[in-house]
Amino acid sequence: MHPAPRYPEVKMLRSTRVLLLLAFVLMLGAVGASWYRQKSTLSREAPKPPKSLPLDTTTVATDWVLTKDQGGRIVYEVRARDFRQLNEPSRLELDNVEIRLFKPDGNTFDRISCARAQFDQVTETLYSEGEVEISMGMPADGAPPGRLLAIGSSGVSFDVKTSVVSTDREVGFTFDFGGGKAVGAAYNPTYRELILKSEVELHWHGAGPQTRPMKLEAQELIYREADSLVLLPAWSRFTREGVELNATNSVVTLEEGMIRKIEGKQARGSAVYPNRKIEYAADELLMLLDAGGEIEKLVGSRNARMTATSDSARTGTTADRVELDFNTAAGESVLRRALAMGNASMESVPLPRKGVQPPETRRLRSEAIVITMREGGREVATVETHAPGHLEFLPNHQGQRRRTLDAERITIRYGPENRIESVSAYKAATRTDPPPRPPGDKRPPDPPVLTWSNEFRADFDPKTGQLARLEQWNDFRYEEGDRRALAYRAVLEEARGMVVLEQAARVWDSTGSTAADRITLDQKSGDVLAEGNVVSMRLPEKKGASSPVLSQEEPLNARAARMTTTERNRKIHYEGGVTLWQGANHIWADSLDIDRASRRLTAQGNVRTRFLERQTAEQKKEAKAKPAAVFLEVTAQNLVHTEAERLAHYTGGARLTRPGFEVKASEIRAWFNESGAGSSLDRAFADGAVEIVRNASRRTLTGTSEHAEYFAAEQKVVLNRGNPTLVDSARGYTKGRELTYWADNDKLLVNGIEEEPVKTLIKRR
């Protein structure tokens, strides 16, 4: 029997199922909502899933680093913020790249940075198409120093194997003291060498505001950082405010980033100043600069040349080596001294100036020439040779003479505008050539003037530059044709053409010689003035017959306090204690003149003559013993001798004596025999208060008259005019109109007249 249904329980169960189902649904919804919320939260907080890699990409990454070690130190380090590796070709693409190339000491590195680069794993090359910056000398620790070289370019490659950075594009660079540009560059950190391949241009402004900028242009530049050297293997040019240097194969030495030395080959350059320009060239050139970049020294070697041009002259210097020293104290290079060594030559050519006759061109040669500049470096102060030198003065217009000077040392001093003031020398030898003859003049050229001395000085006119005064001393010697001269000192006054010889002076030529304390030569006229202890000698001319007074057979000697010669030694004047002699024949006087052309001699004041009485060959043969010298002496106040008549005219109280015979008168005329005759005296006429005295055989004969005639060969005396009287100390006296006495035979002839008969008084024995 089935129980009866329990409808209330069933209804209740059904309600409960519904509730349970609803509760389950609510629980399930709550769990689901909670799960969804958690899922959403996790989904939001979970990292995004990586994007799908492109088909050509195998790997991507961030903060990529590539390091190379060698021997325990880091050689380089490559960093990139983003990294992507490609399949074909096998390369890496890097963003925000920085490369550090470490120096061997590890304390500094060179940094290369760019926005994007590619790394080829096959060639191991990093390349950046865009802009690249290279900073050299970065410290590994601490702040970078002030002196950095920064390079900017594009299309830059970095070879991982060699660490070489290079580009063929335009490069710009900056550093503390300047900047520049070039086309193409390469940097090798291993050798610390930077190469700028072409079209290099560098502007260097120096360390301070007062430093003058310098510009460097070159075909190629190599910077060796380790050696602080800049190599310019091809053409290069340095320019700086009027200073220019061009060279090849140059080497620039740096010191703390500043240019301190420049060496170049086949160099040439110039420096331009107000009113002056200096040009220089050499096969090899060295330039030294101070800490401020100013030129301290310039050295040219092998075929060195320097030319200085001013308003007045162009001066060129050549040598195996030329050194220029500069003063940089004022913040600029001021030429202080120039030294030329080895086959050195310096030539100064005057430039044309309106209304001014140009001086001579000056040419100096020596193994060593030193040029010292005036303050400011614009004008020359002195030029000196430190070895034997040769100086030439070359004519530039008619009338100038070519002059040369050779000496062991030569010093040239200059005044304003580089005008020569003086030349001094030691152990000097000079040569002065005469001006050339005018066209059509057939005469032979005049001989040159040669001189020698231990000391030498020439002074020049400061306005014209012409020679004004020349002085030589200490063993002076002179030569002009057959003329010679010696003295301690000689002075030439060029304008007057006068040469003065002082202290033990002596001049001689083919006609004779003169010695004195002081001798003055007139180069234009040939006149000579000798003063003080004058001694002269004139050689005989050997023309025609002559007398003892001006013999043509023996030299004519003279002493005096003063002597002058004129008309090329044809006229001679002596004064002051004059003594003139030829052999044994002498003339003394206060002054004496000789006219060699007219063969006339004139003496004034205290005149005294002494002539040797010559013997004939028969007289010498008959003489049993050698006879004593016999002289004829005449004194007077004045004497005039004319060689044509062989007549000596004595005036002003004359007195003639010979052994045993004496004549006194107001004036005496004496005629002389030709040289070689038995007696020097032929005859003598006396006038005015005549008194004749003869001593012979213990007798004295005295004749008086106003006129007397004496004939030497006959030993005859004729007295006339003025009551002639002959007194014989042994026999008495005789008076007459004319008395004639022969001394040889003691014969007397008396000629009387009717109005005045002869008066004779004979002494009885």
CSV table of N, CA and C in Angstrom, one decimal, residues 13-117:
chain,number,residue,atom,x,y,z
A,13,LEU,N,9.9,21.2,-0.1
A,13,LEU,CA,11.2,20.7,-0.8
A,13,LEU,C,11.4,21.5,-2.0
A,14,ARG,N,10.4,21.6,-2.7
A,14,ARG,CA,10.6,22.3,-4.0
A,14,ARG,C,11.0,23.7,-3.7
A,15,SER,N,10.4,24.4,-2.8
A,15,SER,CA,10.8,25.8,-2.4
A,15,SER,C,12.3,25.8,-2.0
A,16,THR,N,12.6,24.8,-1.2
A,16,THR,CA,14.1,24.8,-0.8
A,16,THR,C,15.0,24.7,-2.0
A,17,ARG,N,14.7,23.8,-2.9
A,17,ARG,CA,15.6,23.6,-4.1
A,17,ARG,C,15.8,24.9,-4.9
A,18,VAL,N,14.6,25.6,-4.9
A,18,VAL,CA,14.7,26.9,-5.7
A,18,VAL,C,15.6,27.8,-4.9
A,19,LEU,N,15.5,27.8,-3.7
A,19,LEU,CA,16.3,28.7,-2.9
A,19,LEU,C,17.8,28.3,-3.0
A,20,LEU,N,18.0,27.0,-2.9
A,20,LEU,CA,19.4,26.6,-3.0
A,20,LEU,C,20.0,26.9,-4.4
A,21,LEU,N,19.2,26.7,-5.4
A,21,LEU,CA,19.7,27.0,-6.7
A,21,LEU,C,20.0,28.5,-6.9
A,22,LEU,N,19.1,29.3,-6.3
A,22,LEU,CA,19.3,30.8,-6.4
A,22,LEU,C,20.6,31.2,-5.6
A,23,ALA,N,20.7,30.5,-4.4
A,23,ALA,CA,21.9,30.8,-3.6
A,23,ALA,C,23.2,30.4,-4.4
A,24,PHE,N,23.1,29.3,-5.0
A,24,PHE,CA,24.3,28.8,-5.8
A,24,PHE,C,24.6,29.8,-6.9
A,25,VAL,N,23.5,30.2,-7.5
A,25,VAL,CA,23.7,31.2,-8.6
A,25,VAL,C,24.3,32.5,-8.1
A,26,LEU,N,23.8,32.9,-7.0
A,26,LEU,CA,24.3,34.2,-6.4
A,26,LEU,C,25.8,34.0,-6.0
A,27,MET,N,26.1,32.8,-5.4
A,27,MET,CA,27.5,32.5,-5.0
A,27,MET,C,28.4,32.5,-6.3
A,28,LEU,N,27.8,31.8,-7.3
A,28,LEU,CA,28.6,31.7,-8.5
A,28,LEU,C,28.8,33.1,-9.1
A,29,GLY,N,27.8,34.0,-9.1
A,29,GLY,CA,28.0,35.3,-9.6
A,29,GLY,C,29.0,36.1,-8.8
A,30,ALA,N,28.8,35.9,-7.4
A,30,ALA,CA,29.8,36.7,-6.6
A,30,ALA,C,31.2,36.3,-6.9
A,31,VAL,N,31.4,34.9,-7.0
A,31,VAL,CA,32.8,34.4,-7.3
A,31,VAL,C,33.2,34.9,-8.6
A,32,GLY,N,32.3,34.9,-9.6
A,32,GLY,CA,32.7,35.3,-10.9
A,32,GLY,C,33.0,36.8,-10.9
A,33,ALA,N,32.2,37.6,-10.2
A,33,ALA,CA,32.5,39.0,-10.1
A,33,ALA,C,33.9,39.2,-9.5
A,34,SER,N,34.1,38.5,-8.4
A,34,SER,CA,35.4,38.6,-7.7
A,34,SER,C,36.6,38.2,-8.7
A,35,TRP,N,36.4,37.1,-9.4
A,35,TRP,CA,37.4,36.7,-10.3
A,35,TRP,C,37.7,37.7,-11.4
A,36,TYR,N,36.6,38.3,-11.8
A,36,TYR,CA,36.7,39.2,-13.0
A,36,TYR,C,37.5,40.5,-12.5
A,37,ARG,N,37.1,40.8,-11.2
A,37,ARG,CA,37.8,42.0,-10.7
A,37,ARG,C,39.3,41.7,-10.5
A,38,GLN,N,39.6,40.6,-10.0
A,38,GLN,CA,41.0,40.2,-9.9
A,38,GLN,C,41.7,40.1,-11.2
A,39,LYS,N,40.9,39.5,-12.2
A,39,LYS,CA,41.5,39.4,-13.5
A,39,LYS,C,41.8,40.7,-14.1
A,40,SER,N,40.8,41.6,-13.9
A,40,SER,CA,41.0,43.0,-14.5
A,40,SER,C,42.2,43.6,-13.8
A,41,THR,N,42.3,43.5,-12.5
A,41,THR,CA,43.4,44.1,-11.8
A,41,THR,C,44.8,43.5,-12.3
A,42,LEU,N,44.8,42.2,-12.3
A,42,LEU,CA,46.0,41.5,-12.8
A,42,LEU,C,46.4,41.9,-14.2
A,43,SER,N,45.3,42.0,-15.0
A,43,SER,CA,45.5,42.4,-16.4
A,43,SER,C,46.1,43.8,-16.5
A,44,ARG,N,45.6,44.7,-15.6
A,44,ARG,CA,46.1,46.1,-15.7
A,44,ARG,C,47.6,46.1,-15.1
A,45,GLU,N,47.8,45.4,-14.1
A,45,GLU,CA,49.2,45.4,-13.5
A,45,GLU,C,50.2,44.5,-14.1
A,46,ALA,N,49.8,43.6,-14.9
A,46,ALA,CA,50.8,42.7,-15.6
A,46,ALA,C,51.5,43.5,-16.7
A,47,PRO,N,52.8,43.2,-17.0
A,47,PRO,CA,53.5,43.8,-18.1
A,47,PRO,C,52.9,43.5,-19.4
A,48,LYS,N,53.1,44.5,-20.3
A,48,LYS,CA,52.5,44.3,-21.6
A,48,LYS,C,53.2,43.2,-22.3
A,49,PRO,N,52.6,42.4,-23.0
A,49,PRO,CA,53.2,41.3,-23.7
A,49,PRO,C,54.1,41.9,-24.9
A,50,PRO,N,55.3,41.4,-25.2
A,50,PRO,CA,56.2,42.0,-26.2
A,50,PRO,C,55.4,41.9,-27.6
A,51,LYS,N,55.8,43.0,-28.4
A,51,LYS,CA,55.2,43.0,-29.7
A,51,LYS,C,55.9,41.9,-30.5
A,52,SER,N,55.3,41.7,-31.6
A,52,SER,CA,55.8,40.6,-32.4
A,52,SER,C,57.1,41.1,-33.1
A,53,LEU,N,58.2,40.4,-33.1
A,53,LEU,CA,59.4,40.8,-33.8
A,53,LEU,C,59.3,40.8,-35.3
A,54,PRO,N,59.9,41.8,-35.9
A,54,PRO,CA,59.9,41.8,-37.4
A,54,PRO,C,60.6,40.5,-37.9
A,55,LEU,N,60.3,40.2,-39.1
A,55,LEU,CA,60.8,38.9,-39.7
A,55,LEU,C,62.4,39.0,-39.8
A,56,ASP,N,63.0,40.2,-40.0
A,56,ASP,CA,64.5,40.3,-40.1
A,56,ASP,C,65.2,40.6,-38.8
A,57,THR,N,64.4,40.5,-37.7
A,57,THR,CA,65.0,40.8,-36.4
A,57,THR,C,65.0,39.6,-35.5
A,58,THR,N,66.2,39.4,-34.9
A,58,THR,CA,66.2,38.2,-34.1
A,58,THR,C,66.2,38.5,-32.6
A,59,THR,N,66.8,39.7,-32.3
A,59,THR,CA,66.8,40.1,-30.9
A,59,THR,C,66.7,41.6,-30.7
A,60,VAL,N,66.0,42.0,-29.7
A,60,VAL,CA,66.0,43.4,-29.3
A,60,VAL,C,66.3,43.5,-27.8
A,61,ALA,N,66.9,44.6,-27.4
A,61,ALA,CA,67.3,44.8,-26.0
A,61,ALA,C,67.5,46.2,-25.7
A,62,THR,N,67.7,46.6,-24.5
A,62,THR,CA,68.0,47.9,-24.0
A,62,THR,C,69.3,47.9,-23.2
A,63,ASP,N,69.9,49.2,-23.1
A,63,ASP,CA,71.2,49.3,-22.3
A,63,ASP,C,72.2,48.3,-22.7
A,64,TRP,N,72.5,48.3,-24.0
A,64,TRP,CA,73.5,47.4,-24.6
A,64,TRP,C,74.9,47.9,-24.4
A,65,VAL,N,75.8,47.0,-24.0
A,65,VAL,CA,77.2,47.3,-23.7
A,65,VAL,C,78.1,46.4,-24.4
A,66,LEU,N,79.2,46.9,-25.1
A,66,LEU,CA,80.2,46.1,-25.7
A,66,LEU,C,81.6,46.6,-25.2
A,67,THR,N,82.3,45.7,-24.6
A,67,THR,CA,83.6,46.1,-24.0
A,67,THR,C,84.7,45.2,-24.6
A,68,LYS,N,85.9,45.8,-24.8
A,68,LYS,CA,87.1,45.1,-25.2
A,68,LYS,C,88.2,45.3,-24.2
A,69,ASP,N,88.7,44.1,-23.7
A,69,ASP,CA,89.8,44.1,-22.7
A,69,ASP,C,91.1,43.7,-23.4
A,70,GLN,N,92.2,44.2,-22.9
A,70,GLN,CA,93.5,43.8,-23.5
A,70,GLN,C,94.5,44.0,-22.4
A,71,GLY,N,95.1,42.9,-22.0
A,71,GLY,CA,96.2,42.9,-21.0
A,71,GLY,C,95.7,43.4,-19.6
A,72,GLY,N,94.4,43.2,-19.3
A,72,GLY,CA,93.9,43.6,-18.0
A,72,GLY,C,93.4,45.0,-17.9
A,73,ARG,N,93.3,45.7,-19.1
A,73,ARG,CA,92.8,47.0,-19.1
A,73,ARG,C,91.7,47.1,-20.2
A,74,ILE,N,90.8,48.1,-20.0
A,74,ILE,CA,89.8,48.3,-21.0
A,74,ILE,C,90.3,49.1,-22.1
A,75,VAL,N,90.2,48.6,-23.3
A,75,VAL,CA,90.6,49.4,-24.5
A,75,VAL,C,89.5,50.3,-24.9
A,76,TYR,N,88.3,49.8,-25.1
A,76,TYR,CA,87.2,50.6,-25.4
A,76,TYR,C,85.9,50.1,-24.8
A,77,GLU,N,84.9,50.9,-24.8
A,77,GLU,CA,83.6,50.5,-24.3
A,77,GLU,C,82.5,51.2,-25.1
A,78,VAL,N,81.6,50.3,-25.7
A,78,VAL,CA,80.5,50.9,-26.5
A,78,VAL,C,79.2,50.7,-25.8
A,79,ARG,N,78.5,51.8,-25.6
A,79,ARG,CA,77.2,51.7,-24.9
A,79,ARG,C,76.1,52.3,-25.8
A,80,ALA,N,74.9,51.6,-25.7
A,80,ALA,CA,73.7,52.1,-26.5
A,80,ALA,C,72.5,51.9,-25.6
A,81,ARG,N,71.6,52.8,-25.7
A,81,ARG,CA,70.3,52.7,-24.9
A,81,ARG,C,69.4,51.6,-25.5
A,82,ASP,N,69.3,51.5,-26.8
A,82,ASP,CA,68.5,50.5,-27.5
A,82,ASP,C,69.4,49.8,-28.4
A,83,PHE,N,69.0,48.5,-28.5
A,83,PHE,CA,69.8,47.5,-29.3
A,83,PHE,C,68.9,46.6,-30.1
A,84,ARG,N,69.2,46.5,-31.4
A,84,ARG,CA,68.4,45.6,-32.2
A,84,ARG,C,69.3,44.8,-33.1
A,85,GLN,N,69.2,43.5,-33.1
A,85,GLN,CA,70.1,42.6,-33.9
A,85,GLN,C,69.3,42.2,-35.2
A,86,LEU,N,69.9,42.4,-36.3
A,86,LEU,CA,69.3,42.0,-37.6
A,86,LEU,C,69.9,40.7,-38.1
A,87,ASN,N,69.1,40.0,-39.0
A,87,ASN,CA,69.5,38.7,-39.5
A,87,ASN,C,70.4,38.9,-40.7
A,88,GLU,N,69.8,39.5,-41.7
A,88,GLU,CA,70.5,39.7,-43.0
A,88,GLU,C,70.6,41.2,-43.3
A,89,PRO,N,71.7,41.8,-43.5
A,89,PRO,CA,73.0,41.2,-43.0
A,89,PRO,C,73.1,41.3,-41.5
A,90,SER,N,74.1,40.6,-41.0
A,90,SER,CA,74.2,40.5,-39.6
A,90,SER,C,74.8,41.8,-39.0
A,91,ARG,N,73.9,42.6,-38.5
A,91,ARG,CA,74.3,43.9,-37.9
A,91,ARG,C,73.4,44.3,-36.8
A,92,LEU,N,73.9,45.2,-36.0
A,92,LEU,CA,73.2,45.8,-34.9
A,92,LEU,C,72.9,47.2,-35.1
A,93,GLU,N,71.7,47.6,-34.8
A,93,GLU,CA,71.3,49.0,-34.8
A,93,GLU,C,71.2,49.5,-33.4
A,94,LEU,N,71.9,50.7,-33.2
A,94,LEU,CA,72.0,51.2,-31.8
A,94,LEU,C,71.5,52.6,-31.8
A,95,ASP,N,70.9,53.0,-30.7
A,95,ASP,CA,70.4,54.3,-30.5
A,95,ASP,C,71.1,54.9,-29.3
A,96,ASN,N,71.2,56.3,-29.3
A,96,ASN,CA,71.9,57.0,-28.2
A,96,ASN,C,73.2,56.3,-27.8
A,97,VAL,N,74.2,56.4,-28.8
A,97,VAL,CA,75.4,55.6,-28.7
A,97,VAL,C,76.5,56.5,-28.1
A,98,GLU,N,77.3,55.8,-27.2
A,98,GLU,CA,78.5,56.5,-26.7
A,98,GLU,C,79.6,55.4,-26.7
A,99,ILE,N,80.8,55.9,-27.2
A,99,ILE,CA,82.0,55.0,-27.3
A,99,ILE,C,83.0,55.7,-26.5
A,100,ARG,N,83.6,54.9,-25.6
A,100,ARG,CA,84.8,55.4,-24.8
A,100,ARG,C,86.0,54.7,-25.2
A,101,LEU,N,87.0,55.5,-25.7
A,101,LEU,CA,88.3,54.9,-26.1
A,101,LEU,C,89.3,55.3,-25.0
A,102,PHE,N,89.7,54.3,-24.2
A,102,PHE,CA,90.5,54.6,-23.0
A,102,PHE,C,92.0,54.8,-23.4
A,103,LYS,N,92.7,55.7,-22.8
A,103,LYS,CA,94.1,55.9,-22.9
A,103,LYS,C,94.8,54.8,-22.2
A,104,PRO,N,96.1,54.6,-22.5
A,104,PRO,CA,96.8,53.5,-21.9
A,104,PRO,C,96.9,53.6,-20.3
A,105,ASP,N,96.9,54.9,-19.8
A,105,ASP,CA,96.9,55.0,-18.4
A,105,ASP,C,95.6,54.8,-17.7
A,106,GLY,N,94.5,54.7,-18.5
A,106,GLY,CA,93.2,54.4,-17.9
A,106,GLY,C,92.6,55.6,-17.2
A,107,ASN,N,93.3,56.7,-17.1
A,107,ASN,CA,92.7,57.9,-16.4
A,107,ASN,C,91.9,58.8,-17.3
A,108,THR,N,92.1,58.7,-18.6
A,108,THR,CA,91.4,59.6,-19.5
A,108,THR,C,90.9,58.7,-20.7
A,109,PHE,N,89.9,59.2,-21.4
A,109,PHE,CA,89.4,58.5,-22.6
A,109,PHE,C,88.9,59.5,-23.5
A,110,ASP,N,88.7,59.1,-24.8
A,110,ASP,CA,88.1,59.9,-25.8
A,110,ASP,C,86.7,59.4,-26.0
A,111,ARG,N,85.7,60.3,-26.1
A,111,ARG,CA,84.3,59.9,-26.1
A,111,ARG,C,83.8,60.3,-27.5
A,112,ILE,N,83.1,59.3,-28.1
A,112,ILE,CA,82.4,59.4,-29.3
A,112,ILE,C,80.9,59.2,-29.1
A,113,SER,N,80.1,60.2,-29.4
A,113,SER,CA,78.6,60.0,-29.2
A,113,SER,C,77.8,60.4,-30.4
A,114,CYS,N,76.7,59.7,-30.6
A,114,CYS,CA,75.8,60.0,-31.7
A,114,CYS,C,74.4,59.5,-31.4
A,115,ALA,N,73.5,60.0,-32.1
A,115,ALA,CA,72.1,59.6,-31.9
A,115,ALA,C,71.8,58.2,-32.3
A,116,ARG,N,72.4,57.8,-33.4
A,116,ARG,CA,72.1,56.4,-34.0
A,116,ARG,C,73.3,55.9,-34.7
A,117,ALA,N,73.5,54.6,-34.6
A,117,ALA,CA,74.6,54.0,-35.3
A,117,ALA,C,74.3,52.5,-35.7
